[in-house]
Coordinates of N, CA and C in Angstrom, one line a residue:
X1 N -1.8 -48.9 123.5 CA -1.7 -48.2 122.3 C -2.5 -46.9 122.3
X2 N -3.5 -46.8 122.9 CA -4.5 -45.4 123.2 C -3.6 -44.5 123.9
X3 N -2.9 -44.9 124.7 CA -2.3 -44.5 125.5 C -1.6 -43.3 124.7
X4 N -0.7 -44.4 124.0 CA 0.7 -43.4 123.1 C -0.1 -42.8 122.4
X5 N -1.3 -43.1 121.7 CA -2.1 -41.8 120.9 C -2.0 -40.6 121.1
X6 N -2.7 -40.6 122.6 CA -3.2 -39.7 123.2 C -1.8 -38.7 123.4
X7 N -0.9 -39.3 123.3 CA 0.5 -38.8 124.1 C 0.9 -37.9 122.7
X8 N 0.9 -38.5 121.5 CA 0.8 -38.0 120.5 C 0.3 -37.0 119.5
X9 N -1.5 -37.8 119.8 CA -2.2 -36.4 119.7 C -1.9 -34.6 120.5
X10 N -1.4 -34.7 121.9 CA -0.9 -34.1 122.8 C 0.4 -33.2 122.4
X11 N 0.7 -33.8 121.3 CA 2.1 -32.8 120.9 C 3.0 -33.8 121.0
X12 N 3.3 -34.5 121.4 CA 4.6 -35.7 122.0 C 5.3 -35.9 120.8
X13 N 6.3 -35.4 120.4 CA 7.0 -35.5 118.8 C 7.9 -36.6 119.3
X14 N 8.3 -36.7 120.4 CA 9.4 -38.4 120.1 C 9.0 -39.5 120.1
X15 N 7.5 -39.6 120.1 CA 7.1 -40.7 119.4 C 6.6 -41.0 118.5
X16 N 7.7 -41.5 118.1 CA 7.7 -41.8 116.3 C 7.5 -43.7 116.2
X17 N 7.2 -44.2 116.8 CA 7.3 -46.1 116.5 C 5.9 -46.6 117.6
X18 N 5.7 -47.8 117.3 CA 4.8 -48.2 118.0 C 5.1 -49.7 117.9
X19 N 5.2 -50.9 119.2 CA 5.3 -52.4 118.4 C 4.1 -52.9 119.2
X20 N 3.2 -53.5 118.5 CA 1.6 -54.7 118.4 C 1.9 -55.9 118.4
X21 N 2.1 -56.6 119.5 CA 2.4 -58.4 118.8 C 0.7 -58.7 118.9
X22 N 0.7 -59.1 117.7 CA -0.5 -59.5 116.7 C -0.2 -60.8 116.4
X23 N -1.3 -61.5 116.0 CA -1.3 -62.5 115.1 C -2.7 -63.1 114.9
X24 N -3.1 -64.1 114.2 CA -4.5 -64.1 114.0 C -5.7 -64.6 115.1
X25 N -5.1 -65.0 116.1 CA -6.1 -65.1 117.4 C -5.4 -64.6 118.6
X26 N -6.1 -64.3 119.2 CA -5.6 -63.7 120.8 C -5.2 -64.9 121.0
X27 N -3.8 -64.6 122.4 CA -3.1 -65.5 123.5 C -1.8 -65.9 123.0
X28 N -1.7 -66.4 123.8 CA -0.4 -67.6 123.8 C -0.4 -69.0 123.7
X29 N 0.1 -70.2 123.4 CA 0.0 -71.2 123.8 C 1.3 -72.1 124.1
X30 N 1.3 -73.4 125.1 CA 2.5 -73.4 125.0 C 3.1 -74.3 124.2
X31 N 4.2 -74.5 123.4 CA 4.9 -75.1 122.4 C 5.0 -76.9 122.5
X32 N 3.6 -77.3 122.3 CA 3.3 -78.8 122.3 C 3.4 -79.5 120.5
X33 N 4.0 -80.3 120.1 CA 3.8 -81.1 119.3 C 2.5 -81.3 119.1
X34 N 1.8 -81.2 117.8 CA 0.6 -82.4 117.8 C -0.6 -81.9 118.5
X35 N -0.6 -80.7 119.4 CA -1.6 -80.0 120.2 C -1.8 -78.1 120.2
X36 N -1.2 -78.0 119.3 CA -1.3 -76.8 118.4 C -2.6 -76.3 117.9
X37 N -2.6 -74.9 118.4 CA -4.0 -74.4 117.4 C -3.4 -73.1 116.6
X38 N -4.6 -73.5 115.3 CA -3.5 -72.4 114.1 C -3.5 -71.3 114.7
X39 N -2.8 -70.3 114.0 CA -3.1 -68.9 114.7 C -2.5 -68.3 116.2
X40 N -2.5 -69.0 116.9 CA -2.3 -68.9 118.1 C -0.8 -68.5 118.0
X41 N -0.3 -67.5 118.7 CA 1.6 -67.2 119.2 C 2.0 -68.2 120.1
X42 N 3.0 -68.8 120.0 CA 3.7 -70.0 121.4 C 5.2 -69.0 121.7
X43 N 5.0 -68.3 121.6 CA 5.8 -67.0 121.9 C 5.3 -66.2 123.3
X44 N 4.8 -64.7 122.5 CA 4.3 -64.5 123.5 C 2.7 -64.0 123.8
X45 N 2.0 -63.7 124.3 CA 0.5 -63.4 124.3 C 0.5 -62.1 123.0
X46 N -0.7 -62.6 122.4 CA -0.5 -61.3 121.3 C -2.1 -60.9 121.7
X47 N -2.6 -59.5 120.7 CA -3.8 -59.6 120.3 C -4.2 -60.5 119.3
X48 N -5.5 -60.5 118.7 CA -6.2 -61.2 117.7 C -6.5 -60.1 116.3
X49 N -6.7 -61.1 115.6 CA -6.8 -60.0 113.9 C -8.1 -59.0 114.4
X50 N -9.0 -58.9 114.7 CA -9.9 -58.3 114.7 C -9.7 -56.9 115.9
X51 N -9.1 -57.5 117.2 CA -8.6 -56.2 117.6 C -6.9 -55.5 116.9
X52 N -6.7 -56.1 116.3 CA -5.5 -55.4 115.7 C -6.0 -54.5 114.9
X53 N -7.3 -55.1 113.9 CA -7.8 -54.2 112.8 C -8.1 -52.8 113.3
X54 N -8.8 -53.1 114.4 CA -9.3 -51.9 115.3 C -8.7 -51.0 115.7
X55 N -7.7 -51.3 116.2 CA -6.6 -50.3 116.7 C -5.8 -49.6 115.6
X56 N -5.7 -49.9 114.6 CA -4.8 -49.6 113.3 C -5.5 -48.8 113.0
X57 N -7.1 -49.0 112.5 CA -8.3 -47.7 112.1 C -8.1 -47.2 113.0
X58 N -8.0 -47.0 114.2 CA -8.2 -46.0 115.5 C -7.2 -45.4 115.2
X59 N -6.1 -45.7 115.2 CA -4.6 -45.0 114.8 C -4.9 -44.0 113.7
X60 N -4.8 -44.7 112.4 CA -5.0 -43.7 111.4 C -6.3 -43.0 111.4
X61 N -7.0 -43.0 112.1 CA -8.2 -41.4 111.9 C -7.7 -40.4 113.0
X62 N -7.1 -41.0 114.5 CA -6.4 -40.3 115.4 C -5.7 -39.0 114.6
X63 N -4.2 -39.8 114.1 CA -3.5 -39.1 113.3 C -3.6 -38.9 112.2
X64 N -4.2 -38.5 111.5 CA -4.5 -38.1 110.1 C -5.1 -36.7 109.9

């Protein structure tokens, strides 16, 4: 995501979108019955709430 900021900040006008798989704890886990932890994606590896939060303020002071 720093990446496309920077790309951004830079002049880069065709980027207009950005996608975060987030959810409220880092990782992945795999799709067990009965051996689940909340939070966690059984999808695909995400970040966690806290570095989501971070990157989103990083974002909007970037561009603003």
């Amino acid at each position: 995501m720093l990446d496309v900021l920077a790309q951004r900040q830079a002049g880069e006008a065709n980027l207009v979108a950005l996608m975060l798989e987030s959810h409220l704890f880092e990782g992945k886990q795999p799709l067990k019955p009965g051996a689940l932890r909340y939070g966690v994606s059984v999808t695909d590896a995400c970040v966690g709430w806290e570095t989501t939060e971070h990157l989103l303020k990083t974002a909007a002071e970037r561009l603003s």
